PDB file of C-alpha atoms in Angstrom:
ATOM      1  CA  MET A 286     -10.570  -0.952  14.027  1.00 44.00           C
ATOM      2  CA  SER A 287     -13.834  -2.769  13.597  1.00 46.00           C
ATOM      3  CA  GLY A 288     -16.268  -3.089  16.481  1.00 54.00           C
ATOM      4  CA  LYS A 289     -17.288  -6.569  15.347  1.00 70.00           C
ATOM      5  CA  THR A 290     -15.914  -9.410  17.479  1.00 78.00           C
ATOM      6  CA  PRO A 291     -14.398 -12.179  15.303  1.00 75.00           C
ATOM      7  CA  THR A 292     -16.002 -15.595  15.551  1.00 86.00           C
ATOM      8  CA  LEU A 293     -14.014 -18.606  16.790  1.00 77.00           C
ATOM      9  CA  THR A 294     -13.694 -19.841  13.200  1.00 77.00           C
ATOM     10  CA  GLU A 295     -12.394 -16.462  12.065  1.00 82.00           C
ATOM     11  CA  ARG A 296      -9.870 -16.355  14.908  1.00 85.00           C
ATOM     12  CA  ARG A 297      -8.617 -19.846  14.079  1.00 90.00           C
ATOM     13  CA  LYS A 298      -8.307 -18.935  10.405  1.00 92.00           C
ATOM     14  CA  ALA A 299      -6.382 -15.770  11.253  1.00 89.00           C
ATOM     15  CA  ALA A 300      -4.085 -17.691  13.615  1.00 92.00           C
ATOM     16  CA  THR A 301      -3.319 -20.303  10.937  1.00 94.00           C
ATOM     17  CA  GLN A 302      -2.618 -17.592   8.373  1.00 94.00           C
ATOM     18  CA  LEU A 303      -0.264 -15.847  10.784  1.00 91.00           C
ATOM     19  CA  ASP A 304       1.553 -19.114  11.571  1.00 94.00           C
ATOM     20  CA  ILE A 305       2.081 -19.640   7.840  1.00 95.00           C
ATOM     21  CA  ALA A 306       3.200 -16.036   7.429  1.00 93.00           C
ATOM     22  CA  ARG A 307       5.793 -16.386  10.208  1.00 91.00           C
ATOM     23  CA  ALA A 308       7.134 -19.577   8.638  1.00 94.00           C
ATOM     24  CA  ALA A 309       7.304 -17.876   5.242  1.00 93.00           C
ATOM     25  CA  ALA A 310       9.130 -14.849   6.641  1.00 90.00           C
ATOM     26  CA  ARG A 311      11.673 -17.027   8.421  1.00 90.00           C
ATOM     27  CA  LEU A 312      12.362 -19.128   5.331  1.00 92.00           C
ATOM     28  CA  PHE A 313      12.600 -16.106   3.041  1.00 89.00           C
ATOM     29  CA  THR A 314      15.063 -14.561   5.473  1.00 85.00           C
ATOM     30  CA  GLU A 315      17.167 -17.710   5.697  1.00 88.00           C
ATOM     31  CA  HIS A 316      17.037 -18.917   2.088  1.00 88.00           C
ATOM     32  CA  GLY A 317      15.820 -16.007  -0.035  1.00 83.00           C
ATOM     33  CA  ALA A 318      12.755 -16.014  -2.240  1.00 81.00           C
ATOM     34  CA  GLN A 319      14.220 -18.263  -4.922  1.00 85.00           C
ATOM     35  CA  GLY A 320      15.347 -20.802  -2.335  1.00 89.00           C
ATOM     36  CA  THR A 321      11.919 -21.118  -0.714  1.00 92.00           C
ATOM     37  CA  THR A 322       8.915 -23.071  -1.970  1.00 95.00           C
ATOM     38  CA  ALA A 323       5.287 -22.982  -0.921  1.00 96.00           C
ATOM     39  CA  GLU A 324       5.593 -26.627   0.100  1.00 96.00           C
ATOM     40  CA  ALA A 325       8.532 -25.808   2.376  1.00 97.00           C
ATOM     41  CA  ILE A 326       6.544 -23.007   3.976  1.00 97.00           C
ATOM     42  CA  ALA A 327       3.593 -25.329   4.561  1.00 97.00           C
ATOM     43  CA  ALA A 328       5.853 -27.932   6.159  1.00 97.00           C
ATOM     44  CA  ALA A 329       7.510 -25.352   8.410  1.00 97.00           C
ATOM     45  CA  ALA A 330       4.079 -24.098   9.501  1.00 96.00           C
ATOM     46  CA  GLY A 331       2.855 -27.633  10.171  1.00 96.00           C
ATOM     47  CA  VAL A 332       0.039 -27.553   7.619  1.00 96.00           C
ATOM     48  CA  ALA A 333      -0.674 -29.484   4.432  1.00 96.00           C
ATOM     49  CA  PRO A 334       0.092 -27.848   1.064  1.00 96.00           C
ATOM     50  CA  ARG A 335      -3.638 -27.818   0.284  1.00 95.00           C
ATOM     51  CA  THR A 336      -4.189 -25.748   3.434  1.00 95.00           C
ATOM     52  CA  PHE A 337      -1.518 -23.333   2.306  1.00 97.00           C
ATOM     53  CA  TYR A 338      -3.202 -22.881  -1.070  1.00 96.00           C
ATOM     54  CA  ARG A 339      -6.598 -22.485   0.562  1.00 95.00           C
ATOM     55  CA  TYR A 340      -5.328 -19.241   2.080  1.00 96.00           C
ATOM     56  CA  PHE A 341      -2.663 -18.014  -0.349  1.00 96.00           C
ATOM     57  CA  ARG A 342      -2.262 -18.068  -4.116  1.00 95.00           C
ATOM     58  CA  THR A 343       1.540 -17.804  -4.074  1.00 94.00           C
ATOM     59  CA  LYS A 344       4.429 -18.200  -1.656  1.00 94.00           C
ATOM     60  CA  GLU A 345       4.948 -14.411  -1.688  1.00 94.00           C
ATOM     61  CA  ASP A 346       1.329 -13.756  -0.679  1.00 95.00           C
ATOM     62  CA  ALA A 347       1.962 -15.780   2.471  1.00 95.00           C
ATOM     63  CA  VAL A 348       3.944 -12.996   4.167  1.00 93.00           C
ATOM     64  CA  ALA A 349       1.126 -10.453   3.898  1.00 92.00           C
ATOM     65  CA  PRO A 350      -0.596 -11.307   7.237  1.00 91.00           C
ATOM     66  CA  LEU A 351       2.664 -10.685   9.102  1.00 87.00           C
ATOM     67  CA  LEU A 352       3.118  -7.297   7.459  1.00 87.00           C
ATOM     68  CA  VAL A 353      -0.525  -6.447   8.109  1.00 87.00           C
ATOM     69  CA  VAL A 354      -0.059  -7.133  11.844  1.00 83.00           C
ATOM     70  CA  GLY A 355       2.572  -4.396  11.951  1.00 79.00           C
ATOM     71  CA  ALA A 356       0.328  -1.994  10.076  1.00 83.00           C
ATOM     72  CA  ASP A 357      -2.614  -2.774  12.365  1.00 85.00           C
ATOM     73  CA  SER A 358      -0.449  -2.218  15.442  1.00 83.00           C
ATOM     74  CA  TRP A 359       0.619   1.201  14.207  1.00 86.00           C
ATOM     75  CA  ARG A 360      -2.966   2.283  13.531  1.00 88.00           C
ATOM     76  CA  ASP A 361      -4.033   0.996  16.979  1.00 88.00           C
ATOM     77  CA  HIS A 362      -1.337   3.117  18.637  1.00 87.00           C
ATOM     78  CA  LEU A 363      -2.524   6.137  16.694  1.00 91.00           C
ATOM     79  CA  ALA A 364      -6.193   5.508  17.464  1.00 89.00           C
ATOM     80  CA  SER A 365      -5.385   5.462  21.205  1.00 89.00           C
ATOM     81  CA  THR A 366      -3.898   8.969  21.065  1.00 90.00           C
ATOM     82  CA  PRO A 367      -5.201  11.217  23.874  1.00 87.00           C
ATOM     83  CA  GLU A 368      -7.932  13.596  22.760  1.00 81.00           C
ATOM     84  CA  GLY A 369      -6.648  17.039  21.828  1.00 85.00           C
ATOM     85  CA  THR A 370      -3.202  15.927  20.643  1.00 90.00           C
ATOM     86  CA  PRO A 371      -2.255  17.860  17.464  1.00 93.00           C
ATOM     87  CA  LEU A 372      -2.477  15.578  14.440  1.00 94.00           C
ATOM     88  CA  LEU A 373       1.137  15.579  13.269  1.00 95.00           C
ATOM     89  CA  LYS A 374       2.436  15.154  16.809  1.00 94.00           C
ATOM     90  CA  ALA A 375       0.046  12.217  17.267  1.00 95.00           C
ATOM     91  CA  VAL A 376       1.401  10.592  14.109  1.00 95.00           C
ATOM     92  CA  GLU A 377       5.029  11.148  15.146  1.00 94.00           C
ATOM     93  CA  ASP A 378       4.397   9.692  18.592  1.00 93.00           C
ATOM     94  CA  ALA A 379       2.643   6.645  17.114  1.00 93.00           C
ATOM     95  CA  ILE A 380       5.470   6.029  14.643  1.00 93.00           C
ATOM     96  CA  HIS A 381       8.047   6.270  17.431  1.00 91.00           C
ATOM     97  CA  LYS A 382       6.089   4.032  19.804  1.00 89.00           C
ATOM     98  CA  THR A 383       5.243   1.372  17.210  1.00 88.00           C
ATOM     99  CA  ILE A 384       8.718   0.915  15.757  1.00 89.00           C
ATOM    100  CA  SER A 385      10.319   0.983  19.211  1.00 86.00           C
ATOM    101  CA  ALA A 386       7.958  -1.753  20.422  1.00 82.00           C
ATOM    102  CA  ALA A 387       8.444  -3.852  17.279  1.00 78.00           C
ATOM    103  CA  ASP A 388      12.215  -3.804  17.688  1.00 72.00           C
ATOM    104  CA  ALA A 389      12.065  -6.517  20.360  1.00 70.00           C
ATOM    105  CA  THR A 390      10.057  -9.005  18.289  1.00 75.00           C
ATOM    106  CA  PRO A 391      11.474 -11.746  16.024  1.00 72.00           C
ATOM    107  CA  GLU A 392       8.971 -10.691  13.370  1.00 72.00           C
ATOM    108  CA  PHE A 393      10.712  -7.339  13.067  1.00 77.00           C
ATOM    109  CA  SER A 394      14.090  -8.955  12.405  1.00 75.00           C
ATOM    110  CA  TRP A 395      12.452 -10.972   9.628  1.00 80.00           C
ATOM    111  CA  THR A 396      11.292  -7.735   8.017  1.00 83.00           C
ATOM    112  CA  ARG A 397      14.878  -6.997   7.058  1.00 83.00           C
ATOM    113  CA  GLY A 398      15.212 -10.372   5.357  1.00 82.00           C
ATOM    114  CA  LEU A 399      11.918  -9.912   3.543  1.00 86.00           C
ATOM    115  CA  LEU A 400      12.853  -6.471   2.255  1.00 88.00           C
ATOM    116  CA  ARG A 401      16.251  -7.672   1.127  1.00 85.00           C
ATOM    117  CA  ALA A 402      14.654 -10.595  -0.698  1.00 83.00           C
ATOM    118  CA  ALA A 403      12.087  -8.262  -2.278  1.00 84.00           C
ATOM    119  CA  ARG A 404      14.798  -5.928  -3.482  1.00 80.00           C
ATOM    120  CA  GLY A 405      17.095  -8.709  -4.606  1.00 69.00           C
ATOM    121  CA  ASP A 406      15.397 -11.544  -6.395  1.00 64.00           C
ATOM    122  CA  ASP A 407      11.623 -11.504  -6.246  1.00 75.00           C
ATOM    123  CA  SER A 408       9.463  -8.778  -7.756  1.00 86.00           C
ATOM    124  CA  ALA A 409       6.333 -10.603  -6.553  1.00 90.00           C
ATOM    125  CA  LEU A 410       7.491 -10.216  -2.949  1.00 90.00           C
ATOM    126  CA  ALA A 411       8.087  -6.514  -3.573  1.00 90.00           C
ATOM    127  CA  ALA A 412       4.559  -6.258  -4.969  1.00 93.00           C
ATOM    128  CA  VAL A 413       3.133  -7.737  -1.753  1.00 93.00           C
ATOM    129  CA  TRP A 414       5.103  -5.214   0.316  1.00 93.00           C
ATOM    130  CA  HIS A 415       3.801  -2.283  -1.719  1.00 93.00           C
ATOM    131  CA  ARG A 416       0.249  -3.640  -1.727  1.00 94.00           C
ATOM    132  CA  VAL A 417       0.208  -3.924   2.070  1.00 93.00           C
ATOM    133  CA  ASN A 418       1.527  -0.369   2.354  1.00 94.00           C
ATOM    134  CA  GLY A 419      -1.171   0.901   0.001  1.00 96.00           C
ATOM    135  CA  GLU A 420      -3.904  -0.863   1.948  1.00 95.00           C
ATOM    136  CA  SER A 421      -2.493   0.478   5.223  1.00 94.00           C
ATOM    137  CA  GLU A 422      -2.587   4.029   3.884  1.00 96.00           C
ATOM    138  CA  THR A 423      -6.237   3.641   2.883  1.00 96.00           C
ATOM    139  CA  ARG A 424      -7.193   2.273   6.319  1.00 94.00           C
ATOM    140  CA  LEU A 425      -5.261   5.035   8.040  1.00 95.00           C
ATOM    141  CA  ARG A 426      -7.363   7.844   6.593  1.00 96.00           C
ATOM    142  CA  PRO A 427     -10.506   7.331   8.723  1.00 95.00           C
ATOM    143  CA  VAL A 428      -8.329   7.061  11.861  1.00 94.00           C
ATOM    144  CA  LEU A 429      -6.765  10.437  11.068  1.00 95.00           C
ATOM    145  CA  ALA A 430     -10.148  11.938  10.216  1.00 94.00           C
ATOM    146  CA  ARG A 431     -11.534  10.870  13.616  1.00 93.00           C
ATOM    147  CA  LEU A 432      -8.515  12.336  15.425  1.00 93.00           C
ATOM    148  CA  ALA A 433      -8.769  15.663  13.608  1.00 92.00           C
ATOM    149  CA  PRO A 434     -12.360  16.131  12.395  1.00 92.00           C
ATOM    150  CA  GLU A 435     -11.650  19.769  11.542  1.00 90.00           C
ATOM    151  CA  THR A 436      -8.973  18.777   9.023  1.00 92.00           C
ATOM    152  CA  ASP A 437     -10.004  18.832   5.363  1.00 93.00           C
ATOM    153  CA  GLU A 438     -10.054  15.636   3.296  1.00 94.00           C
ATOM    154  CA  VAL A 439      -7.083  16.556   1.113  1.00 95.00           C
ATOM    155  CA  THR A 440      -4.874  17.123   4.161  1.00 95.00           C
ATOM    156  CA  VAL A 441      -6.006  13.841   5.709  1.00 96.00           C
ATOM    157  CA  HIS A 442      -4.979  12.027   2.528  1.00 96.00           C
ATOM    158  CA  LEU A 443      -1.623  13.807   2.473  1.00 97.00           C
ATOM    159  CA  VAL A 444      -0.873  13.016   6.121  1.00 97.00           C
ATOM    160  CA  ALA A 445      -1.812   9.363   5.563  1.00 97.00           C
ATOM    161  CA  ALA A 446       0.506   9.194   2.556  1.00 97.00           C
ATOM    162  CA  ALA A 447       3.339  10.929   4.421  1.00 97.00           C
ATOM    163  CA  ALA A 448       3.039   8.616   7.435  1.00 96.00           C
ATOM    164  CA  THR A 449       2.877   5.433   5.371  1.00 96.00           C
ATOM    165  CA  ASP A 450       5.776   6.431   3.127  1.00 97.00           C
ATOM    166  CA  ALA A 451       7.877   7.546   6.092  1.00 96.00           C
ATOM    167  CA  ILE A 452       7.644   4.100   7.676  1.00 94.00           C
ATOM    168  CA  ARG A 453       8.150   2.345   4.344  1.00 94.00           C
ATOM    169  CA  ILE A 454      11.209   4.409   3.377  1.00 96.00           C
ATOM    170  CA  SER A 455      12.845   4.116   6.785  1.00 95.00           C
ATOM    171  CA  LEU A 456      12.427   0.324   6.824  1.00 93.00           C
ATOM    172  CA  GLU A 457      13.717  -0.049   3.270  1.00 93.00           C
ATOM    173  CA  LEU A 458      16.804   2.056   4.014  1.00 94.00           C
ATOM    174  CA  TRP A 459      17.378   0.220   7.300  1.00 93.00           C
ATOM    175  CA  ALA A 460      17.117  -3.149   5.559  1.00 89.00           C
ATOM    176  CA  GLY A 461      20.093  -2.215   3.388  1.00 89.00           C
ATOM    177  CA  THR A 462      22.338  -1.666   6.417  1.00 90.00           C
ATOM    178  CA  GLU A 463      23.721  -3.802   9.218  1.00 87.00           C
ATOM    179  CA  GLU A 464      22.287  -1.499  11.891  1.00 85.00           C
ATOM    180  CA  ARG A 465      20.735  -3.673  14.611  1.00 80.00           C
ATOM    181  CA  SER A 466      18.468  -1.095  16.223  1.00 84.00           C
ATOM    182  CA  ALA A 467      15.134  -0.256  14.640  1.00 86.00           C
ATOM    183  CA  PRO A 468      15.073   2.934  12.541  1.00 92.00           C
ATOM    184  CA  VAL A 469      12.915   4.875  14.990  1.00 93.00           C
ATOM    185  CA  GLU A 470      14.495   8.299  14.560  1.00 94.00           C
ATOM    186  CA  LEU A 471      14.856   7.816  10.810  1.00 95.00           C
ATOM    187  CA  ALA A 472      11.137   7.099  10.494  1.00 95.00           C
ATOM    188  CA  VAL A 473      10.277  10.259  12.441  1.00 96.00           C
ATOM    189  CA  ARG A 474      12.754  12.254  10.351  1.00 96.00           C
ATOM    190  CA  CYS A 475      11.169  10.949   7.147  1.00 97.00           C
ATOM    191  CA  PHE A 476       7.707  11.860   8.376  1.00 97.00           C
ATOM    192  CA  ARG A 477       8.770  15.371   9.318  1.00 96.00           C
ATOM    193  CA  GLY A 478      10.342  15.850   5.915  1.00 96.00           C
ATOM    194  CA  LEU A 479       7.307  14.564   4.027  1.00 96.00           C
ATOM    195  CA  SER A 480       4.770  16.482   6.137  1.00 95.00           C
ATOM    196  CA  SER A 481       6.679  19.754   6.570  1.00 92.00           C
ATOM    197  CA  GLY A 482       4.635  21.626   3.970  1.00 87.00           C
ATOM    198  CA  LEU A 483       1.262  20.615   5.348  1.00 89.00           C
ATOM    199  CA  ASP A 484      -0.892  23.241   7.025  1.00 80.00           C
ATOM    200  CA  VAL A 485      -1.417  21.272  10.238  1.00 79.00           C
ATOM    201  CA  SER A 486      -0.050  22.345  13.623  1.00 53.00           C
ATOM    202  CA  ARG A 487       2.603  20.087  15.181  1.00 46.00           C
ATOM    203  CA  GLY A 488       1.748  21.337  18.632  1.00 41.00           C
ATOM    204  CA  GLN A 489       5.293  22.567  19.131  1.00 39.00           C
TER     205      GLN A 489
END
């Protein structure tokens, strides 16, 4: 997290982008990627098409701010971990807490629709999903390094990759089912499987 306080203009810009992202996610979920246009997204968000294109190059790009909010929330949970918590346990707890909390939000239900659309008929939407995950992994590394300053750089990178992929895989698998509850335990299971060979204590 940055210590810089956003200006009023920056906050308004971020709020408009998130409004557009929510409208895009809802329309993608309801109509699929092929059945949704940038103009329809702009109308649903209550902005002019020129405003839409001021912030996003394509209709698929418009969902990125919504996905980033989830990634930011997960890093915030991890950053608030009590001092002294073993690194892998801290990551597991943050994964569990974040996905459990997201389960009650409409944005989380739209994630399923977005992932289905990405897998089904729009490679550009899939590219946005993978880009956001890659950026989240990069931003996660300094958070992990601060939590476990004694951990070497290679291990920090591996834990960041394991955590990011665990959440990504669990959500992608969940999106292909009709299961209503969020894949909390699946995400933890994925992380344990991906991190099991790492030389970092789980505190268990």
